[in-house]
Amino acid sequence: MSLVELVARADVRGLAASGLACLDRCLPLLDGGDDVLRPLWAALAADTADTSGPDWAEELARVRAEVAGLGGPGGTDGDDEAVLLVRGMLSGAPDDRSVPALRAWADACSAAALRVHRLLDPAADPAGPAPLVAGELRRQTAVLELLAAHGPAGVRPALEASTEGRRVLRAVVSRRARGHDARL
């Protein structure tokens, strides 16, 4: 099943996890710590039928406040398109977890994360997806498949897939910063 089909069929938890995972993998661009989004992941993992609880909105507000003080690598982000895309993912997160709001957010996060990876991929190839972009596409698909197949039990493996992607992007961001420093 394609990524578009998976998003179209995803439930509330799957859509929230999809958007959150995209944001999580791109967080190194804001110099964000690995645990910044953990409370939102925990809210998704709660095995309850009620997914509209206040925990999501409260934790989202806390995360936004924490991330607002973060800059890009080196403490500044200026007009860096990739950093602005990541900030947009977080600001676009819906406070309520309704299917329409989450589907729009998951779609936007998917596109933004793929664009971020395309901007950062040194092997960008106009003829096809570059390795960094292809890896992000695989992770996005894996997250949705895990949630569709396992429900709340799929949150932990989805987080693990996201953590792997975050490590990859952190390495790319680090190389990018070293290259920028060398040019100065």
mmCIF file of C-alpha atoms in Angstrom:
data_model
loop_
_atom_site.group_PDB
_atom_site.id
_atom_site.type_symbol
_atom_site.label_atom_id
_atom_site.label_comp_id
_atom_site.label_asym_id
_atom_site.label_seq_id
_atom_site.Cartn_x
_atom_site.Cartn_y
_atom_site.Cartn_z
ATOM 1 C CA MET A 1 0.000 0.000 0.000
ATOM 2 C CA SER A 2 1.301 3.470 -0.834
ATOM 3 C CA LEU A 3 1.972 6.158 1.740
ATOM 4 C CA VAL A 4 -1.045 8.139 0.486
ATOM 5 C CA GLU A 5 -3.308 5.094 0.923
ATOM 6 C CA LEU A 6 -1.935 4.414 4.396
ATOM 7 C CA VAL A 7 -2.645 7.993 5.492
ATOM 8 C CA ALA A 8 -6.143 7.822 3.980
ATOM 9 C CA ARG A 9 -6.927 4.647 5.982
ATOM 10 C CA ALA A 10 -5.213 5.607 9.244
ATOM 11 C CA ASP A 11 -7.177 6.077 12.448
ATOM 12 C CA VAL A 12 -6.722 8.915 14.931
ATOM 13 C CA ARG A 13 -3.749 7.296 16.671
ATOM 14 C CA GLY A 14 -2.070 6.397 13.373
ATOM 15 C CA LEU A 15 -2.461 9.916 12.000
ATOM 16 C CA ALA A 16 -1.131 11.496 15.197
ATOM 17 C CA ALA A 17 1.815 9.075 15.233
ATOM 18 C CA SER A 18 2.539 9.771 11.575
ATOM 19 C CA GLY A 19 2.782 13.531 12.077
ATOM 20 C CA LEU A 20 4.619 13.187 15.377
ATOM 21 C CA ALA A 21 7.155 10.751 13.898
ATOM 22 C CA CYS A 22 7.925 13.133 11.019
ATOM 23 C CA LEU A 23 8.461 15.961 13.498
ATOM 24 C CA ASP A 24 10.536 13.721 15.773
ATOM 25 C CA ARG A 25 12.879 12.677 12.972
ATOM 26 C CA CYS A 26 13.422 16.312 11.929
ATOM 27 C CA LEU A 27 13.961 17.710 15.431
ATOM 28 C CA PRO A 28 17.800 17.676 15.151
ATOM 29 C CA LEU A 29 17.462 20.738 12.919
ATOM 30 C CA LEU A 30 16.303 22.664 15.995
ATOM 31 C CA ASP A 31 18.988 21.187 18.251
ATOM 32 C CA GLY A 32 16.130 19.480 20.088
ATOM 33 C CA GLY A 33 16.885 16.793 22.641
ATOM 34 C CA ASP A 34 15.786 13.225 22.130
ATOM 35 C CA ASP A 35 13.164 13.397 24.875
ATOM 36 C CA VAL A 36 11.394 16.630 23.907
ATOM 37 C CA LEU A 37 8.494 14.806 22.253
ATOM 38 C CA ARG A 38 8.382 11.818 24.617
ATOM 39 C CA PRO A 39 5.242 13.042 26.496
ATOM 40 C CA LEU A 40 3.338 13.214 23.201
ATOM 41 C CA TRP A 41 4.459 9.687 22.340
ATOM 42 C CA ALA A 42 3.299 8.560 25.786
ATOM 43 C CA ALA A 43 -0.113 10.138 25.197
ATOM 44 C CA LEU A 44 -0.422 8.101 21.998
ATOM 45 C CA ALA A 45 0.658 4.890 23.669
ATOM 46 C CA ALA A 46 -2.053 5.135 26.346
ATOM 47 C CA ASP A 47 -4.276 2.144 25.709
ATOM 48 C CA THR A 48 -7.661 3.850 25.989
ATOM 49 C CA ALA A 49 -10.554 4.287 23.637
ATOM 50 C CA ASP A 50 -10.672 8.031 24.375
ATOM 51 C CA THR A 51 -8.017 9.678 22.197
ATOM 52 C CA SER A 52 -9.362 13.195 22.604
ATOM 53 C CA GLY A 53 -8.172 13.715 26.175
ATOM 54 C CA PRO A 54 -6.580 16.918 27.388
ATOM 55 C CA ASP A 55 -3.138 15.345 27.766
ATOM 56 C CA TRP A 56 -2.366 15.788 24.062
ATOM 57 C CA ALA A 57 -3.209 19.524 24.014
ATOM 58 C CA GLU A 58 -1.443 20.171 27.322
ATOM 59 C CA GLU A 59 1.703 18.319 26.282
ATOM 60 C CA LEU A 60 1.648 19.952 22.863
ATOM 61 C CA ALA A 61 1.579 23.404 24.485
ATOM 62 C CA ARG A 62 4.496 22.434 26.731
ATOM 63 C CA VAL A 63 6.511 21.091 23.786
ATOM 64 C CA ARG A 64 5.828 24.227 21.737
ATOM 65 C CA ALA A 65 7.074 26.397 24.603
ATOM 66 C CA GLU A 66 10.212 24.293 25.009
ATOM 67 C CA VAL A 67 11.002 24.177 21.296
ATOM 68 C CA ALA A 68 10.351 27.912 20.836
ATOM 69 C CA GLY A 69 13.646 28.625 22.606
ATOM 70 C CA LEU A 70 15.654 26.288 20.397
ATOM 71 C CA GLY A 71 17.613 27.487 17.402
ATOM 72 C CA GLY A 72 19.116 25.623 14.519
ATOM 73 C CA PRO A 73 22.564 24.048 14.721
ATOM 74 C CA GLY A 74 24.906 26.592 16.190
ATOM 75 C CA GLY A 75 22.009 28.402 17.868
ATOM 76 C CA THR A 76 20.637 30.269 14.859
ATOM 77 C CA ASP A 77 18.249 29.375 12.108
ATOM 78 C CA GLY A 78 17.695 32.598 10.185
ATOM 79 C CA ASP A 79 15.967 31.854 6.909
ATOM 80 C CA ASP A 80 17.031 28.207 6.666
ATOM 81 C CA GLU A 81 14.156 26.563 4.773
ATOM 82 C CA ALA A 82 14.622 23.185 6.455
ATOM 83 C CA VAL A 83 14.459 24.715 9.948
ATOM 84 C CA LEU A 84 11.381 26.741 8.998
ATOM 85 C CA LEU A 85 9.695 23.573 7.736
ATOM 86 C CA VAL A 86 10.338 21.833 11.071
ATOM 87 C CA ARG A 87 8.966 24.796 13.006
ATOM 88 C CA GLY A 88 5.905 24.697 10.738
ATOM 89 C CA MET A 89 5.334 21.020 11.551
ATOM 90 C CA LEU A 90 5.152 21.817 15.241
ATOM 91 C CA SER A 91 3.066 24.964 14.893
ATOM 92 C CA GLY A 92 0.622 23.114 12.628
ATOM 93 C CA ALA A 93 -0.044 20.308 15.122
ATOM 94 C CA PRO A 94 -3.734 20.356 16.032
ATOM 95 C CA ASP A 95 -4.724 20.712 19.677
ATOM 96 C CA ASP A 96 -7.695 18.447 19.131
ATOM 97 C CA ARG A 97 -7.180 14.994 17.741
ATOM 98 C CA SER A 98 -10.027 14.874 15.266
ATOM 99 C CA VAL A 99 -9.528 12.774 12.154
ATOM 100 C CA PRO A 100 -9.802 15.711 9.700
ATOM 101 C CA ALA A 101 -7.358 17.889 11.661
ATOM 102 C CA LEU A 102 -4.867 15.063 12.143
ATOM 103 C CA ARG A 103 -5.105 13.906 8.532
ATOM 104 C CA ALA A 104 -4.288 17.423 7.308
ATOM 105 C CA TRP A 105 -1.392 17.626 9.782
ATOM 106 C CA ALA A 106 -0.055 14.163 8.899
ATOM 107 C CA ASP A 107 -0.150 15.050 5.186
ATOM 108 C CA ALA A 108 1.606 18.369 5.797
ATOM 109 C CA CYS A 109 4.237 16.764 8.048
ATOM 110 C CA SER A 110 4.898 14.025 5.514
ATOM 111 C CA ALA A 111 5.492 16.540 2.734
ATOM 112 C CA ALA A 112 7.585 18.803 4.983
ATOM 113 C CA ALA A 113 9.751 15.934 6.260
ATOM 114 C CA LEU A 114 10.389 14.699 2.726
ATOM 115 C CA ARG A 115 11.299 18.251 1.669
ATOM 116 C CA VAL A 116 13.661 18.605 4.661
ATOM 117 C CA HIS A 117 15.398 15.361 3.735
ATOM 118 C CA ARG A 118 15.606 16.441 0.081
ATOM 119 C CA LEU A 119 17.191 19.759 1.098
ATOM 120 C CA LEU A 120 19.766 18.023 3.295
ATOM 121 C CA ASP A 121 20.645 15.124 1.016
ATOM 122 C CA PRO A 122 24.078 15.711 -0.482
ATOM 123 C CA ALA A 123 23.356 13.006 -3.067
ATOM 124 C CA ALA A 124 20.205 14.709 -4.358
ATOM 125 C CA ASP A 125 19.279 13.224 -7.731
ATOM 126 C CA PRO A 126 16.571 14.840 -9.866
ATOM 127 C CA ALA A 127 15.985 11.478 -11.603
ATOM 128 C CA GLY A 128 14.812 9.695 -8.474
ATOM 129 C CA PRO A 129 14.707 9.774 -4.700
ATOM 130 C CA ALA A 130 18.087 10.295 -3.091
ATOM 131 C CA PRO A 131 19.099 7.894 -0.290
ATOM 132 C CA LEU A 132 18.114 10.197 2.569
ATOM 133 C CA VAL A 133 14.698 10.855 1.010
ATOM 134 C CA ALA A 134 14.139 7.157 0.258
ATOM 135 C CA GLY A 135 14.945 6.298 3.889
ATOM 136 C CA GLU A 136 12.470 8.911 5.150
ATOM 137 C CA LEU A 137 9.776 7.557 2.847
ATOM 138 C CA ARG A 138 10.389 4.014 4.178
ATOM 139 C CA ARG A 139 10.147 5.230 7.778
ATOM 140 C CA GLN A 140 6.917 7.124 7.134
ATOM 141 C CA THR A 141 5.388 4.010 5.607
ATOM 142 C CA ALA A 142 6.671 1.791 8.428
ATOM 143 C CA VAL A 143 5.127 4.017 11.122
ATOM 144 C CA LEU A 144 1.694 3.883 9.510
ATOM 145 C CA GLU A 145 1.919 0.131 8.907
ATOM 146 C CA LEU A 146 2.936 -0.519 12.525
ATOM 147 C CA LEU A 147 0.021 1.486 13.913
ATOM 148 C CA ALA A 148 -2.459 -0.078 11.476
ATOM 149 C CA ALA A 149 -1.333 -3.594 12.372
ATOM 150 C CA HIS A 150 -0.813 -3.243 16.124
ATOM 151 C CA GLY A 151 -2.851 -0.279 17.397
ATOM 152 C CA PRO A 152 -1.479 1.110 20.678
ATOM 153 C CA ALA A 153 1.166 -1.646 20.766
ATOM 154 C CA GLY A 154 2.580 -0.241 17.524
ATOM 155 C CA VAL A 155 3.531 3.067 19.131
ATOM 156 C CA ARG A 156 6.764 1.769 20.661
ATOM 157 C CA PRO A 157 8.118 0.239 17.416
ATOM 158 C CA ALA A 158 7.023 3.390 15.563
ATOM 159 C CA LEU A 159 9.023 5.460 18.053
ATOM 160 C CA GLU A 160 12.019 3.163 17.509
ATOM 161 C CA ALA A 161 11.793 3.661 13.734
ATOM 162 C CA SER A 162 11.584 7.388 14.307
ATOM 163 C CA THR A 163 14.577 7.328 16.660
ATOM 164 C CA GLU A 164 16.647 5.606 13.975
ATOM 165 C CA GLY A 165 15.668 8.309 11.482
ATOM 166 C CA ARG A 166 16.497 11.032 14.010
ATOM 167 C CA ARG A 167 20.013 9.578 14.422
ATOM 168 C CA VAL A 168 20.514 9.582 10.672
ATOM 169 C CA LEU A 169 19.383 13.182 10.346
ATOM 170 C CA ARG A 170 21.434 14.244 13.381
ATOM 171 C CA ALA A 171 24.551 12.878 11.611
ATOM 172 C CA VAL A 172 23.643 14.763 8.422
ATOM 173 C CA VAL A 173 23.053 17.987 10.367
ATOM 174 C CA SER A 174 26.387 17.530 12.162
ATOM 175 C CA ARG A 175 28.250 17.043 8.863
ATOM 176 C CA ARG A 176 26.446 20.047 7.429
ATOM 177 C CA ALA A 177 27.472 22.213 10.408
ATOM 178 C CA ARG A 178 31.098 21.054 10.149
ATOM 179 C CA GLY A 179 31.091 21.910 6.447
ATOM 180 C CA HIS A 180 29.668 25.339 7.194
ATOM 181 C CA ASP A 181 32.280 25.939 9.909
ATOM 182 C CA ALA A 182 35.070 24.880 7.538
ATOM 183 C CA ARG A 183 33.917 27.462 4.971
ATOM 184 C CA LEU A 184 34.120 30.245 7.554
#
